[in-house]
XYZ file of C-alpha atoms in Angstrom:
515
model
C 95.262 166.189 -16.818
C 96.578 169.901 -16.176
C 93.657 169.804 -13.454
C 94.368 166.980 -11.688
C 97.796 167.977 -11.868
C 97.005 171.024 -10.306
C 94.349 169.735 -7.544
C 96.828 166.682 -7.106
C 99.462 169.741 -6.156
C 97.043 171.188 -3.792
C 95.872 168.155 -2.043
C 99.412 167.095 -0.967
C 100.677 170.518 0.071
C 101.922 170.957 3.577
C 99.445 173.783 3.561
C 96.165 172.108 2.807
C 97.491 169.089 5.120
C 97.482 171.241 8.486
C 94.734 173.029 7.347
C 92.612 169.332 6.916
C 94.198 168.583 9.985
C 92.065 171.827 12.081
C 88.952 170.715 9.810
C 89.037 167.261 11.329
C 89.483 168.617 14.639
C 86.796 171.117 13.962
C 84.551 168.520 12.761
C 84.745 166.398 15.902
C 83.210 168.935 18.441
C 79.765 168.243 17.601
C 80.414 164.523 18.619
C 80.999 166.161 22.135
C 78.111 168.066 21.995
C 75.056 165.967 21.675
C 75.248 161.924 22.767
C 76.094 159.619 19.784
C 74.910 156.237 18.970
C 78.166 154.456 19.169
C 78.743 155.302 22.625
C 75.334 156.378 24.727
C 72.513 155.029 22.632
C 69.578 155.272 25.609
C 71.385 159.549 25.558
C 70.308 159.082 21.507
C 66.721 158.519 22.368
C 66.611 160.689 25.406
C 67.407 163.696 23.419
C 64.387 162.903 21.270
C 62.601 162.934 23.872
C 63.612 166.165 25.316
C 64.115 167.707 22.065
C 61.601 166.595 19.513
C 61.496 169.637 17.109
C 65.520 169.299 16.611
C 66.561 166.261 17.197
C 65.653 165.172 13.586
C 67.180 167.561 12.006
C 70.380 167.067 13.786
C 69.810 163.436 12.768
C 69.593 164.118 9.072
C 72.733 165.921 9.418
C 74.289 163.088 11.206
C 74.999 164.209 14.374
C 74.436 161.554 16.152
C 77.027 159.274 14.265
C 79.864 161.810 13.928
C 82.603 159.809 13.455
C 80.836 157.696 10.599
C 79.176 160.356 8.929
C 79.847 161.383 5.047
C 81.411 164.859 5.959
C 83.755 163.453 8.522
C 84.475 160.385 6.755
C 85.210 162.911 3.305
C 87.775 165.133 5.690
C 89.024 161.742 6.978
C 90.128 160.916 3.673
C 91.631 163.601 2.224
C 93.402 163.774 5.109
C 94.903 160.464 4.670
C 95.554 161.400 1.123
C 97.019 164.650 1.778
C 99.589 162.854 4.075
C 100.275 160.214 2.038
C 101.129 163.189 -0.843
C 103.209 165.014 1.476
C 105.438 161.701 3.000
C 106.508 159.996 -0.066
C 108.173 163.124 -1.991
C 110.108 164.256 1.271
C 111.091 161.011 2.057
C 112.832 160.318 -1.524
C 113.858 164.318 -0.996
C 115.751 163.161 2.382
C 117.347 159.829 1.089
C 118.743 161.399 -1.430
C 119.864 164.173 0.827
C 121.435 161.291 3.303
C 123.157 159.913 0.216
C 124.855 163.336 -0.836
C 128.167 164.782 0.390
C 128.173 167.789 2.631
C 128.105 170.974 0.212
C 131.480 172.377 -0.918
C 132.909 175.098 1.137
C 131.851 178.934 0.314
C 134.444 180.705 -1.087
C 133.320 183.604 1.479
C 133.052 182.402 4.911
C 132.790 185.595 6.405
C 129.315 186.289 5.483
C 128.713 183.392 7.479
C 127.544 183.320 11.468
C 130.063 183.276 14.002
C 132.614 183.653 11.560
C 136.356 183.923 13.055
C 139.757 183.547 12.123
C 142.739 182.137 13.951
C 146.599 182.050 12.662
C 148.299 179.120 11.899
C 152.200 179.628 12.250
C 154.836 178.266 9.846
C 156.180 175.791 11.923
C 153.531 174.177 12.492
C 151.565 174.297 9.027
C 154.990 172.094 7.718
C 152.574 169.729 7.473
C 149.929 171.505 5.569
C 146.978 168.301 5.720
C 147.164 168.139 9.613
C 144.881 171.008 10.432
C 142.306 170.071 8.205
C 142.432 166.483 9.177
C 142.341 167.208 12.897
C 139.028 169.256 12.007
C 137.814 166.267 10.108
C 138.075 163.878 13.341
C 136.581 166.222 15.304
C 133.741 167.971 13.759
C 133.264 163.823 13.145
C 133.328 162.753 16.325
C 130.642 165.222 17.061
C 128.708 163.453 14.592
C 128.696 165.571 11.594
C 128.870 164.135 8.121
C 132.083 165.515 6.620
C 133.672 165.947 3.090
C 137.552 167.160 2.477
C 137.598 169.775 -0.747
C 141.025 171.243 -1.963
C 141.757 174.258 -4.235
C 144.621 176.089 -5.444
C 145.127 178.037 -1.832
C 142.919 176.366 0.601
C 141.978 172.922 2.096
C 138.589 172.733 3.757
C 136.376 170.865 5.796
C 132.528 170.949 4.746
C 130.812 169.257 7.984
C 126.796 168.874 8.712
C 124.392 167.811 11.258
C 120.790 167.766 11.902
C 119.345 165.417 9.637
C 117.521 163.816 12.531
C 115.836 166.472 12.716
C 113.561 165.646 9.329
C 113.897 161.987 10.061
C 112.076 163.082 13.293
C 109.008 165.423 11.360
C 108.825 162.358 8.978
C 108.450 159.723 11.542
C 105.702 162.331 12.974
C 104.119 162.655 9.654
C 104.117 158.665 8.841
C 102.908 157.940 12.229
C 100.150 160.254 11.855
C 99.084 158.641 9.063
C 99.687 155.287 11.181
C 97.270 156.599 13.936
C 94.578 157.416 11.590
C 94.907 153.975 9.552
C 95.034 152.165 13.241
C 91.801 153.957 14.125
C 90.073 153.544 11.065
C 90.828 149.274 10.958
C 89.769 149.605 14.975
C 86.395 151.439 13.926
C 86.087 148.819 10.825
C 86.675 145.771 13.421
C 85.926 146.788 16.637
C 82.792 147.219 18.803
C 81.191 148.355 21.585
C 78.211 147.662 23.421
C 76.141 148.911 26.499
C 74.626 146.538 29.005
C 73.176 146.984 32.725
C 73.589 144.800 35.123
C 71.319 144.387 38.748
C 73.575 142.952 41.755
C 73.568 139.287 41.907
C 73.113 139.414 38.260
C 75.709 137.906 35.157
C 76.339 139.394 31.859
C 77.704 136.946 29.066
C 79.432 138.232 26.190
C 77.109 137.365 23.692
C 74.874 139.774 20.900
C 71.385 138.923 22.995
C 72.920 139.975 26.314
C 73.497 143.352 25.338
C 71.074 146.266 25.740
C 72.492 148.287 22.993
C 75.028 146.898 20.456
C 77.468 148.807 17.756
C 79.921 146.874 15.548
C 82.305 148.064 13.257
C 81.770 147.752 9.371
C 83.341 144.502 9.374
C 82.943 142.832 12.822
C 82.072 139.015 12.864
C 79.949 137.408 15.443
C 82.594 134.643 15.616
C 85.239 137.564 17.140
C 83.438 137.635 20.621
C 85.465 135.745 22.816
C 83.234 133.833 25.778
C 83.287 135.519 28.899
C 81.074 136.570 31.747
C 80.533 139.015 34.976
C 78.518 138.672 38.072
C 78.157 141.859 39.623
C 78.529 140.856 42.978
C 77.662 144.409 44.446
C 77.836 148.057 44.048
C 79.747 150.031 46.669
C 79.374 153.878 46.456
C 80.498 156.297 48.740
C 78.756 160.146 49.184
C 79.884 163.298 50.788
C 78.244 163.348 54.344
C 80.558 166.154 55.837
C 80.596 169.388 53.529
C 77.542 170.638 53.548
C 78.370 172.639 50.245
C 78.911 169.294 48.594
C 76.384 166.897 50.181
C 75.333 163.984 48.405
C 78.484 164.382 45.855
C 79.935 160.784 44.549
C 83.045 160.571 46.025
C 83.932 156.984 44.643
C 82.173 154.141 43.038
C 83.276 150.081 43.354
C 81.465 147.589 41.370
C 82.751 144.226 43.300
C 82.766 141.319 40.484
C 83.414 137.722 39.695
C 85.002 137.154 36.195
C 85.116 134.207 33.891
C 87.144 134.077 31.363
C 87.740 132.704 27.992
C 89.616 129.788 29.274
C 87.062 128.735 32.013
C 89.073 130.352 34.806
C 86.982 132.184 37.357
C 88.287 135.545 39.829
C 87.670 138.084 41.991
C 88.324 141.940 40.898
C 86.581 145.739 40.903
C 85.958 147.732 38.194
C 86.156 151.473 39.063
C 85.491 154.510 37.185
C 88.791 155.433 35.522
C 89.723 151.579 35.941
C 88.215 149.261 33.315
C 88.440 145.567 33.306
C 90.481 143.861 30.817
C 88.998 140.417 29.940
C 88.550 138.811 26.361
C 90.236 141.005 24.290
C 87.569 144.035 25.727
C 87.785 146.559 27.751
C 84.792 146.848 30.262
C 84.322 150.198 31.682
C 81.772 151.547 34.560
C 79.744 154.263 32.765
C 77.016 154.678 35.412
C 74.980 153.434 38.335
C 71.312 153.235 39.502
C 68.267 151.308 41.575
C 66.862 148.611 40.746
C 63.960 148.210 42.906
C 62.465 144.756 42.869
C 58.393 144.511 42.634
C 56.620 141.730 42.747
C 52.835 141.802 41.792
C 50.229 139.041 42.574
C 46.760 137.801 41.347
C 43.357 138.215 43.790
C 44.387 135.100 44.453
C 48.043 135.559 45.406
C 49.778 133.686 42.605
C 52.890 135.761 41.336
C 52.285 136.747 37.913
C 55.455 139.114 37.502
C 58.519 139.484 39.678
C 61.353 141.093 39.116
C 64.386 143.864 39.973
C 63.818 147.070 37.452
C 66.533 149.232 36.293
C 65.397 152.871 37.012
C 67.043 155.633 35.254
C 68.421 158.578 36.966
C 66.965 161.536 36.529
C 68.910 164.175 38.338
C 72.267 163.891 40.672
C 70.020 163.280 43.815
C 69.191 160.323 41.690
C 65.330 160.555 41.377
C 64.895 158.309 39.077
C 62.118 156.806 36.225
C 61.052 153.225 35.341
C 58.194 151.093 33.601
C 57.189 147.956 34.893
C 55.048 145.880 32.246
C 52.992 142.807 33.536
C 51.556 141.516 30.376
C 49.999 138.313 31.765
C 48.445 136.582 34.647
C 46.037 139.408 35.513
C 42.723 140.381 33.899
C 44.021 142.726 31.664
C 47.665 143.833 30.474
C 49.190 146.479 33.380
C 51.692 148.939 32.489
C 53.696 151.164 35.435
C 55.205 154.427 34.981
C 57.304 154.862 38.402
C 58.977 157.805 39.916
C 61.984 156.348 42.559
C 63.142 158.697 45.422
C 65.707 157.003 47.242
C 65.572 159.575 49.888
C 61.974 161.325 49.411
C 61.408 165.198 50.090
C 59.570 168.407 48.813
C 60.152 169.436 45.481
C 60.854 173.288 45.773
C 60.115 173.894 42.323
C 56.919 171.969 41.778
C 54.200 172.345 44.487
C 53.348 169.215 45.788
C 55.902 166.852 43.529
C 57.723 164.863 45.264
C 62.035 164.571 44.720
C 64.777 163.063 46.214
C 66.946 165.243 48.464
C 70.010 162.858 48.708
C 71.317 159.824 46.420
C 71.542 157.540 49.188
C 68.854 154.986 50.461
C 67.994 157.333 53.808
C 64.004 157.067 53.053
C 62.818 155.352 49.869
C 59.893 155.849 47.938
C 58.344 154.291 45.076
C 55.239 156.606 43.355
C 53.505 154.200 40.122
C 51.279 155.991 37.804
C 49.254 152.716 36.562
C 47.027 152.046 32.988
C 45.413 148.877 31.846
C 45.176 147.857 28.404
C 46.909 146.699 25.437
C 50.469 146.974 25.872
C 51.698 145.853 22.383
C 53.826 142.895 23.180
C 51.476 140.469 21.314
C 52.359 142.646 17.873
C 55.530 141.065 17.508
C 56.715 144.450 16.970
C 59.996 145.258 19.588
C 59.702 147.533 22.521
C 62.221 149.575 24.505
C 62.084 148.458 28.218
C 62.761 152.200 29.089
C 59.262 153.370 27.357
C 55.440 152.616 27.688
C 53.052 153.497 25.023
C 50.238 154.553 26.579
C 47.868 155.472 22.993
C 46.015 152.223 23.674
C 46.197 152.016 27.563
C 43.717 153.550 29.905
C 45.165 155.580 33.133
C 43.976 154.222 36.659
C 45.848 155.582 38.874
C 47.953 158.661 39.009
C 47.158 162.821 37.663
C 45.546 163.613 36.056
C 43.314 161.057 37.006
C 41.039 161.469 40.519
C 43.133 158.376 42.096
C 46.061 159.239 43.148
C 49.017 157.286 42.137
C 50.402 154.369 44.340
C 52.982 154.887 46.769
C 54.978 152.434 48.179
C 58.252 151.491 50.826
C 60.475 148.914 50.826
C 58.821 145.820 52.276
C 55.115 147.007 51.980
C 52.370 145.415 50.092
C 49.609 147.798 48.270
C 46.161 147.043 46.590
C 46.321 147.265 42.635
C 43.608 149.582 41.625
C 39.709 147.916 40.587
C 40.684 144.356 42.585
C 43.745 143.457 39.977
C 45.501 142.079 42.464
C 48.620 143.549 45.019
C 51.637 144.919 44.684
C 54.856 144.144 46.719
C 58.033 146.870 47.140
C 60.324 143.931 48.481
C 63.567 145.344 48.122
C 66.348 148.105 46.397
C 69.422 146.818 44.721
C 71.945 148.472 42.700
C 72.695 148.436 39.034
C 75.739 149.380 37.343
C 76.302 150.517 33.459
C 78.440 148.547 31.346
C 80.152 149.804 28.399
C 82.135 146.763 27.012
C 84.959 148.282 24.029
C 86.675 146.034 21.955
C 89.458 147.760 19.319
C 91.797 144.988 17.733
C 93.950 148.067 17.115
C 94.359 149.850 20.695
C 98.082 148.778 21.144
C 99.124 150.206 17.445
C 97.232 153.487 18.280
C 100.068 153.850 21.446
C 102.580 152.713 19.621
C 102.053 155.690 16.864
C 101.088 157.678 19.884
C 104.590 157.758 21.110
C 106.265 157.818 17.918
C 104.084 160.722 16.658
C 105.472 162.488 20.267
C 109.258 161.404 20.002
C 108.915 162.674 15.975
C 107.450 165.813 17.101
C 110.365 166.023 20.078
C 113.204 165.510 17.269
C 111.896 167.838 15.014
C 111.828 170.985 17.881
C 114.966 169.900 19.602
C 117.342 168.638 17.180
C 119.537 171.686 15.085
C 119.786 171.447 11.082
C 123.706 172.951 11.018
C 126.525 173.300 8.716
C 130.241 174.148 9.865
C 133.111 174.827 7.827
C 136.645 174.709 8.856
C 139.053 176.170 5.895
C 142.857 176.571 5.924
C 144.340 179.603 3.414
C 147.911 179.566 2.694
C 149.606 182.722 3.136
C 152.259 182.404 1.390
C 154.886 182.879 4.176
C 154.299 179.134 5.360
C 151.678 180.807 7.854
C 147.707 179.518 7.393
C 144.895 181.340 8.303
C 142.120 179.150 9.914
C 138.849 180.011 9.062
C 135.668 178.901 11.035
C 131.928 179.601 10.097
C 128.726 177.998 10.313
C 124.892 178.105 8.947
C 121.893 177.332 10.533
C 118.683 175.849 8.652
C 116.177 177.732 10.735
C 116.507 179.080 14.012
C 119.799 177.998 16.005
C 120.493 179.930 18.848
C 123.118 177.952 19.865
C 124.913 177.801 16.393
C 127.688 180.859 17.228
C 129.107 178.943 20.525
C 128.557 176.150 18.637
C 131.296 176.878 15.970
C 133.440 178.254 18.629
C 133.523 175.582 20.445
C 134.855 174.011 17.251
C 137.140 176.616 17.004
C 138.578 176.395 20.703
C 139.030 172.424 20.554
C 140.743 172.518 16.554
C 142.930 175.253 18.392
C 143.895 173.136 21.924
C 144.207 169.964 19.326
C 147.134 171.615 17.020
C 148.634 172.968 20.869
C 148.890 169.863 21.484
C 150.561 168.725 18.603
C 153.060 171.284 18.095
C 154.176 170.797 22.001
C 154.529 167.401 20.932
């Protein structure tokens, strides 16, 4: 018991709280670092890709799920313990504090700051309880707390301020602890989910529609409320005029038709920094692409596969990578590796590769490395539309084979290597990146946002002070009035502070003895 005791002690000090507090902050960088599989799943498996020999060892370690691994989930919680520790002692401390009377009056006052004495004269200290009182009303109507004492030669007034101040570090402290139990029921029953959409396209908020989904612990299917987007189109505008910055995104517009929960249908853009509220979700415009649309026909010209495929940038000039998979209608299974160049060039790094020199659709290109085989749909087994296994395939066109691969413009038709059939490039469209966010919890994370900010405001701002006022009898009829004050911290202001105290008490008895 002496050990718990002791680690109990530890746990809830101020110390180790602040010190958790760094840790968790610490801990959270990685999640920066390298993509994680809450937020940018196809970033997940495209750092395998590029990065086979670490990536699973950063995945043993967790890094990809930062926020719901066991190390940041342990810090988490002693966090949340450590706070809990620290807020219920200090709170009892400071209602009990509230509850007391002001401390009694040092018998010294000159060791106190801004200490200075003023003479009361006999005709007017008659009335010996005047003074005092008139300090009383004062010092109280500049909202100390105040207490009267009396002793054989003196009356004083004890007065203090500044409680606000701890009200204000524990309303930062409790909302803290708010925040974290606000994002931690969000995480438990919240979600979010990727999806991309080709213009003229819908999504519908439903778990099949997604491409990539991530619920919360305790998320319910029944918790998605019905709603749908047609993205209408994709407007983006590039930097044409600085040659410095040619080919720069200078704004992106995804033009959409919404309907909501309750059947009603509108009109509305969703913009970078400007998500779309709709069902309780938050639907945000992570990135954009081509989608060109092939179409490939039989010898005889029946359309066995037609469709618009989401490329994936590969670089900001937007050269981009697909796979088109045809797995009937033809003689054999057909599987496409394509390289998109919406405007083609030279690649100065490669000799003879082609790249795109500019993101905008100036002169397109579509390049399709091509096998034949077994493409693995049949297994039953799923299979990423952003990858083609090519173990059981066989490479007809494309290096490092002596064909080279198929190249293709909008609105041209090509042969299909060994008499498959033909290939059409009918048109580009545009693609955005949905990342739809639902956290039931969002509005109590800004309310404990701004009370963790006006906490932390009180705290700095407000003064902890203590005045005294004390009237000594002479013994002629004269009184000497004393003034001091104490500060609980730094106060610069405490010294003016108590004379100002001084100077009003002063003009108040004026006034009273002209009277």
């Amino acid at each position: 018991m002496g050990w718990l005791r002791w680690f109990w002690r530890q746990l809830t000090s101020m110390r180790t709280a602040l010190f958790l507090l760094l840790l968790l902050a610490v801990a959270a960088v990685p999640g920066s670092l390298v993509p994680q599989r809450s937020s940018d799943p196809n970033g997940v498996s495209k750092y395998f890709v590029d990065h086979p020999d670490i990536a699973p060892f950063l995945d043993k370690l967790q890094a990809f799920d930062v926020y719901t691994s066991v190390w940041f989930s342990a810090i988490y919680l002693l966090l949340f313990a450590s706070l809990i520790g620290c807020i219920i002692p200090r709170t009892k401390h400071h209602l009990d504090a509230l509850r007391a009377k002001p401390p009694r009056t040092p018998v010294r006052l000159t060791r106190m700051a801004g200490f200075q004495a003023r003479l009361l004269p006999a005709d007017l200290a008659r009335d010996a309880p005047e003074p005092i009182a008139a300090a009383r009303d004062i010092l109280r109507k500049s909202g100390y707390r105040v207490a009267l004492y009396e002793d054989a030669r003196s009356t004083s007034v004890s007065a203090e301020r500044g409680y606000l101040r701890e009200t204000g570090n524990l309303v930062f402290h409790t909302a803290l602890l708010g925040i974290l139990l606000a994002i931690g029921f969000g995480g438990g029953f919240g979600f979010t989910g990727q999806k991309i959409v080709v213009e003229g396209q819908s999504f519908v908020n439903s778990l099949p529609s997604y491409n990539s989904f991530n619920p919360g612990r305790f998320f319910s299917d029944s918790s998605l409320q019905p709603f749908s987007i047609r993205v209408d189109s994709l407007k983006v505008a590039y930097e044409t005029k600085n040659k410095n910055a040619l080919g720069e995104p200078i704004d992106y517009t995804a033009n959409v038709t919404t309907t909501g929960p309750g059947g009603a249908t509108g009109t509305t853009t969703i913009k970078v920094n400007e998500p779309l509220a709709i069902g309780g979700t938050n639907v945000y415009l992570l990135g954009n692409g081509y989608a060109p649309t092939i179409t490939v026909r039989d010898p005889k010209g029946h359309v066995v596969f037609t469709d618009s495929v989401p490329f994936i940038p590969q670089d900001s000039q937007l050269t981009s990578l697909g796979y088109i998979k045809v797995p009937d209608g033809l003689s054999q299974q057909l599987g496409m590796i394509g390289f998109f160049y919406p405007t083609v060039g030279k690649s100065q790094t490669a000799a003879g590769a082609l790249t795109s020199i500019y993101p905008g659709l100036r002169d397109p290109v579509l390049s399709l490395n091509v096998w034949a085989g077994d493409l693995g749909v049949d297994s039953g087994v799923p299979q990423s539309v952003y990858s083609l296994n090519t173990d059981s395939l066989k490479q007809l066109a494309g290096p490092p084979t002596k064909k080279a691969a198929l190249q293709v413009k909008p609105g041209q038709t090509i042969e299909l290597p060994n008499g498959m059939g033909t290939l059409s490039f009918d048109n580009v469209k545009r693609y955005v990146s949905l990342d739809v966010h639902h956290d039931p919890a969002q509005v109590w994370v800004l309310v404990f946002a701004i009370l963790i900010l006006a906490g932390l405001l009180t705290s700095l701002f407000v003064p902890r002070r203590r005045i005294w006022v004390k009237s000594v009898d002479n013994g002629d009829g004269s009184h000497t009035l004393e003034y001091a004050g104490l500060a609980r911290g730094e106060d610069p202001n405490l010294i003016a502070a108590v004379t100002s105290v001084a100077d009003e008490h002063s003009a108040v008895l004026t006034r009273i003895r002209n009277t």
